[in-house]
Amino acid sequence: MAVEGVSQLYLMKQPVSVSGPGICNYVYTGDVFRMVETRAAGTLLAGCVGDFDGDGHADVALLVKRQRDGVVIPIVFRSRATGYEIMQIDGITDPYGFSEDRQIWPGPMCMPKPPSGVFESHVGGKINVVGDLFIIGWKTYFWNPAAGRFDAILTSD
């Protein structure tokens, strides 16, 4: 899926030395994966797949780099009957990670739709959701069918 004016970003697994199982609780994605601009053996796309709008079709959330200014932006390929609708998501809110080190991967990380259809954030409250969710930085994104767009709820601070 090529999009004019942006380039894909990838994840490269970094070696992590762990002194014992207790330390695993303190290992974050930024400790294991670094974002890179060049595809190489063993890299993964900086993204995830889920049914974000609840229509039964796979959608894809990705981080890409805008070529005109080098800004990293999240986009979603929303599955439609004849292809994909490309939607840009808000900027990345991650002041202590990605904002300080552009190689730290802020997401997207996919999360399945809760069985109850209600997602609860200890920081942002409760929302009804129709599909899977994805996290980028401090926000969790969900499809808002009434507005026809992705909205976000704060999930970290």
JSON list of C-alpha atoms in Angstrom, two decimals:
[
{"chain": "A", "resi": 1, "resn": "MET", "atom": "CA", "xyz": [0.00, 0.00, 0.00]},
{"chain": "A", "resi": 2, "resn": "ALA", "atom": "CA", "xyz": [1.87, 3.05, -1.20]},
{"chain": "A", "resi": 3, "resn": "VAL", "atom": "CA", "xyz": [0.87, 6.55, -0.10]},
{"chain": "A", "resi": 4, "resn": "GLU", "atom": "CA", "xyz": [2.28, 9.54, -1.93]},
{"chain": "A", "resi": 5, "resn": "GLY", "atom": "CA", "xyz": [4.36, 11.94, 0.15]},
{"chain": "A", "resi": 6, "resn": "VAL", "atom": "CA", "xyz": [5.19, 9.57, 3.01]},
{"chain": "A", "resi": 7, "resn": "SER", "atom": "CA", "xyz": [7.68, 6.80, 3.65]},
{"chain": "A", "resi": 8, "resn": "GLN", "atom": "CA", "xyz": [7.16, 3.70, 5.74]},
{"chain": "A", "resi": 9, "resn": "LEU", "atom": "CA", "xyz": [8.81, 3.23, 9.10]},
{"chain": "A", "resi": 10, "resn": "TYR", "atom": "CA", "xyz": [10.02, -0.07, 10.51]},
{"chain": "A", "resi": 11, "resn": "LEU", "atom": "CA", "xyz": [10.87, -1.63, 13.84]},
{"chain": "A", "resi": 12, "resn": "MET", "atom": "CA", "xyz": [14.20, -3.27, 14.56]},
{"chain": "A", "resi": 13, "resn": "LYS", "atom": "CA", "xyz": [14.51, -5.56, 17.57]},
{"chain": "A", "resi": 14, "resn": "GLN", "atom": "CA", "xyz": [17.34, -4.55, 19.89]},
{"chain": "A", "resi": 15, "resn": "PRO", "atom": "CA", "xyz": [19.25, -6.91, 22.19]},
{"chain": "A", "resi": 16, "resn": "VAL", "atom": "CA", "xyz": [18.05, -6.68, 25.78]},
{"chain": "A", "resi": 17, "resn": "SER", "atom": "CA", "xyz": [20.00, -8.18, 28.64]},
{"chain": "A", "resi": 18, "resn": "VAL", "atom": "CA", "xyz": [17.79, -9.28, 31.50]},
{"chain": "A", "resi": 19, "resn": "SER", "atom": "CA", "xyz": [19.35, -10.11, 34.85]},
{"chain": "A", "resi": 20, "resn": "GLY", "atom": "CA", "xyz": [16.33, -12.10, 36.03]},
{"chain": "A", "resi": 21, "resn": "PRO", "atom": "CA", "xyz": [12.58, -12.57, 35.53]},
{"chain": "A", "resi": 22, "resn": "GLY", "atom": "CA", "xyz": [11.73, -9.80, 38.01]},
{"chain": "A", "resi": 23, "resn": "ILE", "atom": "CA", "xyz": [13.15, -7.14, 35.71]},
{"chain": "A", "resi": 24, "resn": "CYS", "atom": "CA", "xyz": [10.67, -8.04, 32.92]},
{"chain": "A", "resi": 25, "resn": "ASN", "atom": "CA", "xyz": [8.00, -5.86, 34.55]},
{"chain": "A", "resi": 26, "resn": "TYR", "atom": "CA", "xyz": [10.21, -2.86, 33.81]},
{"chain": "A", "resi": 27, "resn": "VAL", "atom": "CA", "xyz": [10.99, -3.60, 30.15]},
{"chain": "A", "resi": 28, "resn": "TYR", "atom": "CA", "xyz": [9.00, -1.44, 27.72]},
{"chain": "A", "resi": 29, "resn": "THR", "atom": "CA", "xyz": [8.56, -1.57, 23.95]},
{"chain": "A", "resi": 30, "resn": "GLY", "atom": "CA", "xyz": [11.12, 1.24, 23.60]},
{"chain": "A", "resi": 31, "resn": "ASP", "atom": "CA", "xyz": [13.69, -1.01, 25.29]},
{"chain": "A", "resi": 32, "resn": "VAL", "atom": "CA", "xyz": [13.12, -3.80, 22.78]},
{"chain": "A", "resi": 33, "resn": "PHE", "atom": "CA", "xyz": [12.23, -2.07, 19.50]},
{"chain": "A", "resi": 34, "resn": "ARG", "atom": "CA", "xyz": [13.73, 0.99, 17.81]},
{"chain": "A", "resi": 35, "resn": "MET", "atom": "CA", "xyz": [12.16, 2.75, 14.86]},
{"chain": "A", "resi": 36, "resn": "VAL", "atom": "CA", "xyz": [14.23, 2.82, 11.69]},
{"chain": "A", "resi": 37, "resn": "GLU", "atom": "CA", "xyz": [13.64, 4.22, 8.21]},
{"chain": "A", "resi": 38, "resn": "THR", "atom": "CA", "xyz": [15.27, 1.44, 6.22]},
{"chain": "A", "resi": 39, "resn": "ARG", "atom": "CA", "xyz": [13.76, -1.97, 5.64]},
{"chain": "A", "resi": 40, "resn": "ALA", "atom": "CA", "xyz": [16.19, -4.76, 6.43]},
{"chain": "A", "resi": 41, "resn": "ALA", "atom": "CA", "xyz": [16.09, -8.44, 7.29]},
{"chain": "A", "resi": 42, "resn": "GLY", "atom": "CA", "xyz": [14.17, -8.90, 10.52]},
{"chain": "A", "resi": 43, "resn": "THR", "atom": "CA", "xyz": [12.42, -5.51, 10.52]},
{"chain": "A", "resi": 44, "resn": "LEU", "atom": "CA", "xyz": [8.68, -5.17, 11.03]},
{"chain": "A", "resi": 45, "resn": "LEU", "atom": "CA", "xyz": [6.32, -2.46, 9.83]},
{"chain": "A", "resi": 46, "resn": "ALA", "atom": "CA", "xyz": [5.68, 0.13, 12.56]},
{"chain": "A", "resi": 47, "resn": "GLY", "atom": "CA", "xyz": [2.00, -0.70, 12.82]},
{"chain": "A", "resi": 48, "resn": "CYS", "atom": "CA", "xyz": [-0.72, -3.14, 13.76]},
{"chain": "A", "resi": 49, "resn": "VAL", "atom": "CA", "xyz": [-3.88, -4.73, 12.32]},
{"chain": "A", "resi": 50, "resn": "GLY", "atom": "CA", "xyz": [-7.36, -4.76, 13.84]},
{"chain": "A", "resi": 51, "resn": "ASP", "atom": "CA", "xyz": [-11.02, -4.34, 12.97]},
{"chain": "A", "resi": 52, "resn": "PHE", "atom": "CA", "xyz": [-11.19, -0.77, 14.26]},
{"chain": "A", "resi": 53, "resn": "ASP", "atom": "CA", "xyz": [-14.60, 0.17, 12.87]},
{"chain": "A", "resi": 54, "resn": "GLY", "atom": "CA", "xyz": [-16.28, -3.15, 13.72]},
{"chain": "A", "resi": 55, "resn": "ASP", "atom": "CA", "xyz": [-17.29, -4.00, 10.15]},
{"chain": "A", "resi": 56, "resn": "GLY", "atom": "CA", "xyz": [-15.60, -7.42, 10.14]},
{"chain": "A", "resi": 57, "resn": "HIS", "atom": "CA", "xyz": [-12.73, -6.33, 7.83]},
{"chain": "A", "resi": 58, "resn": "ALA", "atom": "CA", "xyz": [-9.09, -5.80, 8.77]},
{"chain": "A", "resi": 59, "resn": "ASP", "atom": "CA", "xyz": [-7.88, -2.22, 9.08]},
{"chain": "A", "resi": 60, "resn": "VAL", "atom": "CA", "xyz": [-4.23, -1.19, 9.46]},
{"chain": "A", "resi": 61, "resn": "ALA", "atom": "CA", "xyz": [-2.72, 1.53, 11.69]},
{"chain": "A", "resi": 62, "resn": "LEU", "atom": "CA", "xyz": [0.82, 2.63, 10.74]},
{"chain": "A", "resi": 63, "resn": "LEU", "atom": "CA", "xyz": [3.40, 5.24, 11.56]},
{"chain": "A", "resi": 64, "resn": "VAL", "atom": "CA", "xyz": [4.87, 6.94, 8.51]},
{"chain": "A", "resi": 65, "resn": "LYS", "atom": "CA", "xyz": [7.30, 9.78, 7.91]},
{"chain": "A", "resi": 66, "resn": "ARG", "atom": "CA", "xyz": [6.06, 12.76, 5.92]},
{"chain": "A", "resi": 67, "resn": "GLN", "atom": "CA", "xyz": [8.65, 13.47, 3.23]},
{"chain": "A", "resi": 68, "resn": "ARG", "atom": "CA", "xyz": [8.15, 17.26, 3.01]},
{"chain": "A", "resi": 69, "resn": "ASP", "atom": "CA", "xyz": [9.06, 17.97, 6.64]},
{"chain": "A", "resi": 70, "resn": "GLY", "atom": "CA", "xyz": [10.21, 14.69, 8.23]},
{"chain": "A", "resi": 71, "resn": "VAL", "atom": "CA", "xyz": [7.34, 14.61, 10.75]},
{"chain": "A", "resi": 72, "resn": "VAL", "atom": "CA", "xyz": [6.23, 11.16, 11.91]},
{"chain": "A", "resi": 73, "resn": "ILE", "atom": "CA", "xyz": [2.46, 10.80, 11.64]},
{"chain": "A", "resi": 74, "resn": "PRO", "atom": "CA", "xyz": [0.00, 8.00, 12.34]},
{"chain": "A", "resi": 75, "resn": "ILE", "atom": "CA", "xyz": [-2.33, 6.94, 9.54]},
{"chain": "A", "resi": 76, "resn": "VAL", "atom": "CA", "xyz": [-5.03, 4.28, 9.28]},
{"chain": "A", "resi": 77, "resn": "PHE", "atom": "CA", "xyz": [-5.93, 2.26, 6.22]},
{"chain": "A", "resi": 78, "resn": "ARG", "atom": "CA", "xyz": [-9.66, 1.70, 6.81]},
{"chain": "A", "resi": 79, "resn": "SER", "atom": "CA", "xyz": [-11.00, -1.20, 4.77]},
{"chain": "A", "resi": 80, "resn": "ARG", "atom": "CA", "xyz": [-13.77, -0.26, 2.35]},
{"chain": "A", "resi": 81, "resn": "ALA", "atom": "CA", "xyz": [-15.64, -2.32, -0.27]},
{"chain": "A", "resi": 82, "resn": "THR", "atom": "CA", "xyz": [-13.29, -1.28, -3.10]},
{"chain": "A", "resi": 83, "resn": "GLY", "atom": "CA", "xyz": [-10.00, -0.69, -1.29]},
{"chain": "A", "resi": 84, "resn": "TYR", "atom": "CA", "xyz": [-8.85, 1.40, 1.65]},
{"chain": "A", "resi": 85, "resn": "GLU", "atom": "CA", "xyz": [-9.70, 4.85, 2.90]},
{"chain": "A", "resi": 86, "resn": "ILE", "atom": "CA", "xyz": [-6.55, 6.53, 4.26]},
{"chain": "A", "resi": 87, "resn": "MET", "atom": "CA", "xyz": [-7.11, 8.61, 7.38]},
{"chain": "A", "resi": 88, "resn": "GLN", "atom": "CA", "xyz": [-4.51, 10.70, 9.20]},
{"chain": "A", "resi": 89, "resn": "ILE", "atom": "CA", "xyz": [-4.68, 10.58, 13.00]},
{"chain": "A", "resi": 90, "resn": "ASP", "atom": "CA", "xyz": [-3.76, 13.35, 15.48]},
{"chain": "A", "resi": 91, "resn": "GLY", "atom": "CA", "xyz": [-0.12, 13.99, 16.27]},
{"chain": "A", "resi": 92, "resn": "ILE", "atom": "CA", "xyz": [1.72, 11.79, 18.75]},
{"chain": "A", "resi": 93, "resn": "THR", "atom": "CA", "xyz": [1.39, 12.64, 22.46]},
{"chain": "A", "resi": 94, "resn": "ASP", "atom": "CA", "xyz": [4.33, 11.00, 24.23]},
{"chain": "A", "resi": 95, "resn": "PRO", "atom": "CA", "xyz": [6.35, 13.73, 25.98]},
{"chain": "A", "resi": 96, "resn": "TYR", "atom": "CA", "xyz": [8.82, 11.50, 27.83]},
{"chain": "A", "resi": 97, "resn": "GLY", "atom": "CA", "xyz": [9.46, 8.91, 25.13]},
{"chain": "A", "resi": 98, "resn": "PHE", "atom": "CA", "xyz": [9.03, 9.66, 21.44]},
{"chain": "A", "resi": 99, "resn": "SER", "atom": "CA", "xyz": [9.17, 13.44, 21.93]},
{"chain": "A", "resi": 100, "resn": "GLU", "atom": "CA", "xyz": [12.68, 13.10, 23.43]},
{"chain": "A", "resi": 101, "resn": "ASP", "atom": "CA", "xyz": [13.99, 10.30, 21.21]},
{"chain": "A", "resi": 102, "resn": "ARG", "atom": "CA", "xyz": [12.48, 9.89, 17.72]},
{"chain": "A", "resi": 103, "resn": "GLN", "atom": "CA", "xyz": [13.68, 6.29, 17.52]},
{"chain": "A", "resi": 104, "resn": "ILE", "atom": "CA", "xyz": [11.45, 5.20, 20.41]},
{"chain": "A", "resi": 105, "resn": "TRP", "atom": "CA", "xyz": [8.40, 3.44, 19.06]},
{"chain": "A", "resi": 106, "resn": "PRO", "atom": "CA", "xyz": [5.22, 5.08, 20.44]},
{"chain": "A", "resi": 107, "resn": "GLY", "atom": "CA", "xyz": [2.87, 2.57, 18.78]},
{"chain": "A", "resi": 108, "resn": "PRO", "atom": "CA", "xyz": [0.48, 1.80, 17.27]},
{"chain": "A", "resi": 109, "resn": "MET", "atom": "CA", "xyz": [-0.22, -1.22, 19.42]},
{"chain": "A", "resi": 110, "resn": "CYS", "atom": "CA", "xyz": [-3.57, -2.90, 18.83]},
{"chain": "A", "resi": 111, "resn": "MET", "atom": "CA", "xyz": [-5.99, -3.92, 21.53]},
{"chain": "A", "resi": 112, "resn": "PRO", "atom": "CA", "xyz": [-9.06, -6.12, 20.96]},
{"chain": "A", "resi": 113, "resn": "LYS", "atom": "CA", "xyz": [-12.51, -4.67, 21.52]},
{"chain": "A", "resi": 114, "resn": "PRO", "atom": "CA", "xyz": [-13.53, -5.34, 25.13]},
{"chain": "A", "resi": 115, "resn": "PRO", "atom": "CA", "xyz": [-16.24, -8.06, 25.31]},
{"chain": "A", "resi": 116, "resn": "SER", "atom": "CA", "xyz": [-18.56, -5.58, 27.05]},
{"chain": "A", "resi": 117, "resn": "GLY", "atom": "CA", "xyz": [-18.06, -2.98, 24.30]},
{"chain": "A", "resi": 118, "resn": "VAL", "atom": "CA", "xyz": [-16.91, -0.52, 26.96]},
{"chain": "A", "resi": 119, "resn": "PHE", "atom": "CA", "xyz": [-13.30, 0.62, 27.20]},
{"chain": "A", "resi": 120, "resn": "GLU", "atom": "CA", "xyz": [-12.22, 2.14, 30.49]},
{"chain": "A", "resi": 121, "resn": "SER", "atom": "CA", "xyz": [-9.21, 4.37, 31.04]},
{"chain": "A", "resi": 122, "resn": "HIS", "atom": "CA", "xyz": [-8.15, 5.15, 34.60]},
{"chain": "A", "resi": 123, "resn": "VAL", "atom": "CA", "xyz": [-7.21, 8.62, 33.37]},
{"chain": "A", "resi": 124, "resn": "GLY", "atom": "CA", "xyz": [-9.78, 9.41, 30.67]},
{"chain": "A", "resi": 125, "resn": "GLY", "atom": "CA", "xyz": [-13.01, 7.68, 31.73]},
{"chain": "A", "resi": 126, "resn": "LYS", "atom": "CA", "xyz": [-15.24, 5.18, 29.93]},
{"chain": "A", "resi": 127, "resn": "ILE", "atom": "CA", "xyz": [-16.30, 5.00, 26.30]},
{"chain": "A", "resi": 128, "resn": "ASN", "atom": "CA", "xyz": [-18.47, 2.67, 24.23]},
{"chain": "A", "resi": 129, "resn": "VAL", "atom": "CA", "xyz": [-16.54, 1.18, 21.32]},
{"chain": "A", "resi": 130, "resn": "VAL", "atom": "CA", "xyz": [-17.64, -0.63, 18.16]},
{"chain": "A", "resi": 131, "resn": "GLY", "atom": "CA", "xyz": [-14.33, -2.24, 17.23]},
{"chain": "A", "resi": 132, "resn": "ASP", "atom": "CA", "xyz": [-10.73, -2.87, 18.18]},
{"chain": "A", "resi": 133, "resn": "LEU", "atom": "CA", "xyz": [-8.61, -0.03, 19.53]},
{"chain": "A", "resi": 134, "resn": "PHE", "atom": "CA", "xyz": [-5.02, 1.09, 19.02]},
{"chain": "A", "resi": 135, "resn": "ILE", "atom": "CA", "xyz": [-2.61, 2.92, 21.30]},
{"chain": "A", "resi": 136, "resn": "ILE", "atom": "CA", "xyz": [-0.17, 5.60, 20.15]},
{"chain": "A", "resi": 137, "resn": "GLY", "atom": "CA", "xyz": [1.80, 7.32, 22.88]},
{"chain": "A", "resi": 138, "resn": "TRP", "atom": "CA", "xyz": [-0.47, 8.37, 25.72]},
{"chain": "A", "resi": 139, "resn": "LYS", "atom": "CA", "xyz": [-3.74, 8.02, 23.78]},
{"chain": "A", "resi": 140, "resn": "THR", "atom": "CA", "xyz": [-5.98, 5.11, 22.82]},
{"chain": "A", "resi": 141, "resn": "TYR", "atom": "CA", "xyz": [-7.89, 5.57, 19.57]},
{"chain": "A", "resi": 142, "resn": "PHE", "atom": "CA", "xyz": [-11.32, 4.22, 18.71]},
{"chain": "A", "resi": 143, "resn": "TRP", "atom": "CA", "xyz": [-13.75, 4.55, 15.81]},
{"chain": "A", "resi": 144, "resn": "ASN", "atom": "CA", "xyz": [-16.57, 7.05, 16.39]},
{"chain": "A", "resi": 145, "resn": "PRO", "atom": "CA", "xyz": [-19.32, 5.93, 13.97]},
{"chain": "A", "resi": 146, "resn": "ALA", "atom": "CA", "xyz": [-21.51, 8.99, 14.59]},
{"chain": "A", "resi": 147, "resn": "ALA", "atom": "CA", "xyz": [-18.69, 11.38, 13.66]},
{"chain": "A", "resi": 148, "resn": "GLY", "atom": "CA", "xyz": [-17.15, 9.10, 10.99]},
{"chain": "A", "resi": 149, "resn": "ARG", "atom": "CA", "xyz": [-13.65, 9.49, 12.43]},
{"chain": "A", "resi": 150, "resn": "PHE", "atom": "CA", "xyz": [-11.18, 8.17, 14.97]},
{"chain": "A", "resi": 151, "resn": "ASP", "atom": "CA", "xyz": [-11.34, 9.80, 18.39]},
{"chain": "A", "resi": 152, "resn": "ALA", "atom": "CA", "xyz": [-8.93, 9.37, 21.28]},
{"chain": "A", "resi": 153, "resn": "ILE", "atom": "CA", "xyz": [-9.09, 8.95, 25.01]},
{"chain": "A", "resi": 154, "resn": "LEU", "atom": "CA", "xyz": [-6.15, 9.73, 27.29]},
{"chain": "A", "resi": 155, "resn": "THR", "atom": "CA", "xyz": [-4.79, 6.49, 28.77]},
{"chain": "A", "resi": 156, "resn": "SER", "atom": "CA", "xyz": [-1.43, 7.62, 30.20]},
{"chain": "A", "resi": 157, "resn": "ASP", "atom": "CA", "xyz": [-0.10, 10.70, 31.87]}
]
